[in-house]
Amino acid sequence: MKRAIPWIVAAIAVLGLAASFFELQRERGRQRRHHALFREFVIRSELAEAKAPILVIGDSITEGAKLPREIGGRAVINAGISGATVEDFERIAPGLVAGKPSFVVIALGTNGTAESLRVSYPALLHRLKALSPHMMVVGVTQQIDADAKNAAIKAAADREGIHFFAVPLPAGSTRLDGVHLNDAGYRIYTPALAAEIADRIGR
């Protein structure tokens, strides 16, 4: 029995750690949902006040970008939502896009796989193209499977006749997680994106 006690204590400790881990994951999930709802409210509020704005849809990469307030005399609305997937915006985007923005930029894909993007991206673009013909699509930044993801995204954009643009970034442009851009990365990414948008709306 004495020999079994350490094993019992260890098992209890492991179970306690597992329970704490799952509770932490649930709490993070709740926080992400609350953040997404708050961001959606902010985006809708800004759209309601803007006249023919440029809407930049995206995930945490977009949300973290300090986009200019205006491009070509049009207000820019940062519609980035941290953690958002293409599937999330299949639900959200039609209500944001219909009849309001003069130009729509879609910069999603970080929170999906190349396989999932081959299915979800064409569906999203096909739906939004009917609501807003003036669009462009932005490829994902440096991350695992970036080339495969961008191939899937570009194929979807080409199928709908939508301009595809990817910002080339040098090594060292991301944080330690290898996904989110650091300050140096944003100093390249944001001006390049703004310049491409200005070029597209000027045509």
mmCIF file of C-alpha atoms in Angstrom:
data_model
loop_
_atom_site.group_PDB
_atom_site.id
_atom_site.type_symbol
_atom_site.label_atom_id
_atom_site.label_comp_id
_atom_site.label_asym_id
_atom_site.label_seq_id
_atom_site.Cartn_x
_atom_site.Cartn_y
_atom_site.Cartn_z
ATOM 1 C CA MET A 1 0.000 0.000 0.000
ATOM 2 C CA LYS A 2 2.838 2.386 0.891
ATOM 3 C CA ARG A 3 4.369 1.803 -2.530
ATOM 4 C CA ALA A 4 1.073 2.723 -4.192
ATOM 5 C CA ILE A 5 0.673 6.059 -2.374
ATOM 6 C CA PRO A 6 3.200 8.009 -4.495
ATOM 7 C CA TRP A 7 1.496 6.755 -7.647
ATOM 8 C CA ILE A 8 -1.917 7.776 -6.324
ATOM 9 C CA VAL A 9 -0.605 11.241 -5.414
ATOM 10 C CA ALA A 10 0.984 11.575 -8.849
ATOM 11 C CA ALA A 11 -2.255 10.507 -10.558
ATOM 12 C CA ILE A 12 -4.251 13.055 -8.558
ATOM 13 C CA ALA A 13 -1.744 15.766 -9.468
ATOM 14 C CA VAL A 14 -1.941 14.902 -13.169
ATOM 15 C CA LEU A 15 -5.728 14.937 -13.079
ATOM 16 C CA GLY A 16 -5.642 18.323 -11.344
ATOM 17 C CA LEU A 17 -3.294 19.732 -13.963
ATOM 18 C CA ALA A 18 -5.451 18.365 -16.766
ATOM 19 C CA ALA A 19 -8.575 19.913 -15.255
ATOM 20 C CA SER A 20 -6.792 23.271 -14.893
ATOM 21 C CA PHE A 21 -5.593 23.091 -18.494
ATOM 22 C CA PHE A 22 -9.055 22.386 -19.892
ATOM 23 C CA GLU A 23 -10.582 25.139 -17.767
ATOM 24 C CA LEU A 24 -7.940 27.556 -19.059
ATOM 25 C CA GLN A 25 -8.758 26.547 -22.626
ATOM 26 C CA ARG A 26 -12.470 27.106 -22.010
ATOM 27 C CA GLU A 27 -11.757 30.534 -20.536
ATOM 28 C CA ARG A 28 -9.620 31.471 -23.517
ATOM 29 C CA GLY A 29 -12.424 30.340 -25.802
ATOM 30 C CA ARG A 30 -14.887 32.549 -23.931
ATOM 31 C CA GLN A 31 -12.521 35.507 -24.158
ATOM 32 C CA ARG A 32 -12.083 35.013 -27.907
ATOM 33 C CA ARG A 33 -15.846 34.892 -28.416
ATOM 34 C CA HIS A 34 -16.359 38.046 -26.361
ATOM 35 C CA HIS A 35 -13.597 39.809 -28.277
ATOM 36 C CA ALA A 36 -15.076 38.744 -31.630
ATOM 37 C CA LEU A 37 -18.521 40.039 -30.658
ATOM 38 C CA PHE A 38 -17.039 43.340 -29.474
ATOM 39 C CA ARG A 39 -15.023 43.762 -32.689
ATOM 40 C CA GLU A 40 -18.077 42.967 -34.812
ATOM 41 C CA PHE A 41 -20.031 45.650 -32.934
ATOM 42 C CA VAL A 42 -17.249 48.210 -33.474
ATOM 43 C CA ILE A 43 -16.972 47.372 -37.176
ATOM 44 C CA ARG A 44 -20.717 47.678 -37.724
ATOM 45 C CA SER A 45 -20.749 51.000 -35.857
ATOM 46 C CA GLU A 46 -17.949 52.406 -37.999
ATOM 47 C CA LEU A 47 -19.653 51.215 -41.181
ATOM 48 C CA ALA A 48 -22.885 52.920 -40.159
ATOM 49 C CA GLU A 49 -21.092 56.274 -39.906
ATOM 50 C CA ALA A 50 -18.833 56.016 -42.962
ATOM 51 C CA LYS A 51 -19.673 56.939 -46.544
ATOM 52 C CA ALA A 52 -18.398 54.530 -49.236
ATOM 53 C CA PRO A 53 -15.496 53.300 -47.106
ATOM 54 C CA ILE A 54 -12.762 50.778 -47.814
ATOM 55 C CA LEU A 55 -13.415 47.678 -45.713
ATOM 56 C CA VAL A 56 -10.405 45.527 -44.807
ATOM 57 C CA ILE A 57 -11.570 42.107 -43.621
ATOM 58 C CA GLY A 58 -9.067 39.906 -41.833
ATOM 59 C CA ASP A 59 -7.831 38.140 -38.726
ATOM 60 C CA SER A 60 -5.278 39.126 -36.077
ATOM 61 C CA ILE A 61 -2.727 40.173 -38.724
ATOM 62 C CA THR A 62 -5.208 42.771 -40.001
ATOM 63 C CA GLU A 63 -6.483 43.777 -36.576
ATOM 64 C CA GLY A 64 -2.917 44.475 -35.465
ATOM 65 C CA ALA A 65 -2.122 46.627 -38.508
ATOM 66 C CA LYS A 66 -2.210 50.392 -38.031
ATOM 67 C CA LEU A 67 -3.975 51.107 -41.298
ATOM 68 C CA PRO A 68 -4.250 54.705 -42.511
ATOM 69 C CA ARG A 69 -7.489 56.452 -41.673
ATOM 70 C CA GLU A 70 -8.045 57.257 -45.345
ATOM 71 C CA ILE A 71 -6.796 56.046 -48.715
ATOM 72 C CA GLY A 72 -7.602 58.048 -51.819
ATOM 73 C CA GLY A 73 -10.032 60.200 -49.845
ATOM 74 C CA ARG A 74 -12.036 57.193 -48.639
ATOM 75 C CA ALA A 75 -12.305 56.164 -45.005
ATOM 76 C CA VAL A 76 -10.594 52.879 -44.139
ATOM 77 C CA ILE A 77 -12.305 50.502 -41.731
ATOM 78 C CA ASN A 78 -10.135 47.869 -40.104
ATOM 79 C CA ALA A 79 -12.427 44.828 -39.921
ATOM 80 C CA GLY A 80 -9.784 42.479 -38.557
ATOM 81 C CA ILE A 81 -10.950 40.080 -35.847
ATOM 82 C CA SER A 82 -8.307 38.143 -33.977
ATOM 83 C CA GLY A 83 -8.778 34.404 -34.335
ATOM 84 C CA ALA A 84 -11.294 34.738 -37.175
ATOM 85 C CA THR A 85 -11.495 32.088 -39.868
ATOM 86 C CA VAL A 86 -12.840 32.230 -43.410
ATOM 87 C CA GLU A 87 -15.849 30.295 -42.137
ATOM 88 C CA ASP A 88 -16.492 32.966 -39.483
ATOM 89 C CA PHE A 89 -16.619 35.655 -42.138
ATOM 90 C CA GLU A 90 -18.916 33.588 -44.321
ATOM 91 C CA ARG A 91 -21.438 34.339 -41.580
ATOM 92 C CA ILE A 92 -20.386 37.908 -40.768
ATOM 93 C CA ALA A 93 -19.183 39.446 -44.024
ATOM 94 C CA PRO A 94 -22.363 39.517 -46.151
ATOM 95 C CA GLY A 95 -24.027 41.813 -43.644
ATOM 96 C CA LEU A 96 -20.965 44.067 -43.582
ATOM 97 C CA VAL A 97 -20.412 44.195 -47.314
ATOM 98 C CA ALA A 98 -23.916 44.563 -48.751
ATOM 99 C CA GLY A 99 -24.378 48.035 -50.204
ATOM 100 C CA LYS A 100 -21.973 49.909 -47.930
ATOM 101 C CA PRO A 101 -18.228 49.710 -48.752
ATOM 102 C CA SER A 102 -16.905 51.046 -52.052
ATOM 103 C CA PHE A 103 -14.001 48.594 -51.964
ATOM 104 C CA VAL A 104 -13.429 45.384 -49.998
ATOM 105 C CA VAL A 105 -10.092 43.824 -49.063
ATOM 106 C CA ILE A 106 -10.062 40.243 -47.818
ATOM 107 C CA ALA A 107 -6.989 39.153 -45.856
ATOM 108 C CA LEU A 108 -7.900 35.842 -44.245
ATOM 109 C CA GLY A 109 -6.327 32.411 -44.007
ATOM 110 C CA THR A 110 -3.991 32.440 -41.016
ATOM 111 C CA ASN A 111 -6.435 30.427 -38.898
ATOM 112 C CA GLY A 112 -7.123 27.753 -41.495
ATOM 113 C CA THR A 113 -5.245 25.008 -43.276
ATOM 114 C CA ALA A 114 -4.441 24.880 -46.971
ATOM 115 C CA GLU A 115 -6.976 22.067 -47.290
ATOM 116 C CA SER A 116 -9.761 24.000 -45.583
ATOM 117 C CA LEU A 117 -9.013 27.146 -47.609
ATOM 118 C CA ARG A 118 -9.479 25.247 -50.869
ATOM 119 C CA VAL A 119 -13.118 24.802 -49.849
ATOM 120 C CA SER A 120 -13.951 27.856 -47.736
ATOM 121 C CA TYR A 121 -12.246 30.623 -49.715
ATOM 122 C CA PRO A 122 -14.053 29.969 -53.032
ATOM 123 C CA ALA A 123 -17.382 29.891 -51.185
ATOM 124 C CA LEU A 124 -16.680 33.204 -49.426
ATOM 125 C CA LEU A 125 -15.447 35.001 -52.533
ATOM 126 C CA HIS A 126 -18.312 33.772 -54.683
ATOM 127 C CA ARG A 127 -20.813 35.035 -52.145
ATOM 128 C CA LEU A 128 -19.157 38.422 -51.592
ATOM 129 C CA LYS A 129 -18.464 39.091 -55.278
ATOM 130 C CA ALA A 130 -22.214 39.221 -55.866
ATOM 131 C CA LEU A 131 -22.544 41.872 -53.155
ATOM 132 C CA SER A 132 -19.465 43.982 -53.863
ATOM 133 C CA PRO A 133 -17.736 43.662 -57.226
ATOM 134 C CA HIS A 134 -14.823 45.919 -56.240
ATOM 135 C CA MET A 135 -12.518 43.673 -54.237
ATOM 136 C CA MET A 136 -9.003 42.397 -53.777
ATOM 137 C CA VAL A 137 -7.595 39.435 -51.860
ATOM 138 C CA VAL A 138 -4.421 39.461 -49.786
ATOM 139 C CA GLY A 139 -2.310 36.363 -49.183
ATOM 140 C CA VAL A 140 -1.198 35.191 -45.762
ATOM 141 C CA THR A 141 2.104 36.376 -44.312
ATOM 142 C CA GLN A 142 5.046 34.197 -43.263
ATOM 143 C CA GLN A 143 3.840 31.094 -41.412
ATOM 144 C CA ILE A 144 3.743 27.329 -41.705
ATOM 145 C CA ASP A 145 2.356 26.244 -45.102
ATOM 146 C CA ALA A 146 2.169 29.856 -46.297
ATOM 147 C CA ASP A 147 2.961 28.860 -49.886
ATOM 148 C CA ALA A 148 0.266 26.171 -49.954
ATOM 149 C CA LYS A 149 -2.261 28.502 -48.329
ATOM 150 C CA ASN A 150 -1.511 31.298 -50.772
ATOM 151 C CA ALA A 151 -1.793 28.909 -53.708
ATOM 152 C CA ALA A 152 -5.281 27.958 -52.517
ATOM 153 C CA ILE A 153 -6.263 31.592 -51.925
ATOM 154 C CA LYS A 154 -4.927 32.755 -55.290
ATOM 155 C CA ALA A 155 -6.731 29.935 -57.098
ATOM 156 C CA ALA A 156 -10.004 31.010 -55.469
ATOM 157 C CA ALA A 157 -9.392 34.661 -56.387
ATOM 158 C CA ASP A 158 -8.485 33.800 -59.978
ATOM 159 C CA ARG A 159 -11.654 31.755 -60.317
ATOM 160 C CA GLU A 160 -13.741 34.816 -59.429
ATOM 161 C CA GLY A 161 -11.593 37.274 -61.393
ATOM 162 C CA ILE A 162 -10.462 39.038 -58.206
ATOM 163 C CA HIS A 163 -7.026 40.621 -57.879
ATOM 164 C CA PHE A 164 -4.638 38.703 -55.594
ATOM 165 C CA PHE A 165 -1.788 40.425 -53.778
ATOM 166 C CA ALA A 166 0.846 39.041 -51.403
ATOM 167 C CA VAL A 167 3.284 41.178 -49.427
ATOM 168 C CA PRO A 168 6.827 39.756 -49.604
ATOM 169 C CA LEU A 169 8.416 39.927 -46.171
ATOM 170 C CA PRO A 170 12.047 39.241 -45.232
ATOM 171 C CA ALA A 171 13.108 36.757 -42.565
ATOM 172 C CA GLY A 172 12.680 38.096 -39.051
ATOM 173 C CA SER A 173 9.344 39.790 -39.754
ATOM 174 C CA THR A 174 7.366 37.703 -37.248
ATOM 175 C CA ARG A 175 7.259 37.305 -33.501
ATOM 176 C CA LEU A 176 8.568 34.186 -31.792
ATOM 177 C CA ASP A 177 5.346 32.322 -32.637
ATOM 178 C CA GLY A 178 6.308 32.461 -36.310
ATOM 179 C CA VAL A 179 2.878 33.815 -37.285
ATOM 180 C CA HIS A 180 2.121 37.288 -35.963
ATOM 181 C CA LEU A 181 4.076 40.191 -37.378
ATOM 182 C CA ASN A 182 6.510 42.135 -35.253
ATOM 183 C CA ASP A 183 7.085 45.886 -35.567
ATOM 184 C CA ALA A 184 9.615 45.402 -38.366
ATOM 185 C CA GLY A 185 7.164 43.209 -40.262
ATOM 186 C CA TYR A 186 4.344 45.737 -39.941
ATOM 187 C CA ARG A 187 6.625 48.549 -41.122
ATOM 188 C CA ILE A 188 6.794 46.688 -44.447
ATOM 189 C CA TYR A 189 3.373 45.038 -44.551
ATOM 190 C CA THR A 190 1.099 47.985 -43.766
ATOM 191 C CA PRO A 191 2.525 50.547 -46.239
ATOM 192 C CA ALA A 192 2.699 47.882 -48.970
ATOM 193 C CA LEU A 193 -0.939 46.946 -48.404
ATOM 194 C CA ALA A 194 -2.045 50.591 -48.333
ATOM 195 C CA ALA A 195 -0.148 51.313 -51.556
ATOM 196 C CA GLU A 196 -1.728 48.333 -53.317
ATOM 197 C CA ILE A 197 -5.204 49.391 -52.209
ATOM 198 C CA ALA A 198 -4.546 52.947 -53.459
ATOM 199 C CA ASP A 199 -3.420 51.554 -56.791
ATOM 200 C CA ARG A 200 -6.490 49.329 -57.167
ATOM 201 C CA ILE A 201 -9.070 52.006 -56.284
ATOM 202 C CA GLY A 202 -7.332 54.456 -58.616
ATOM 203 C CA ARG A 203 -7.993 52.264 -61.672
#
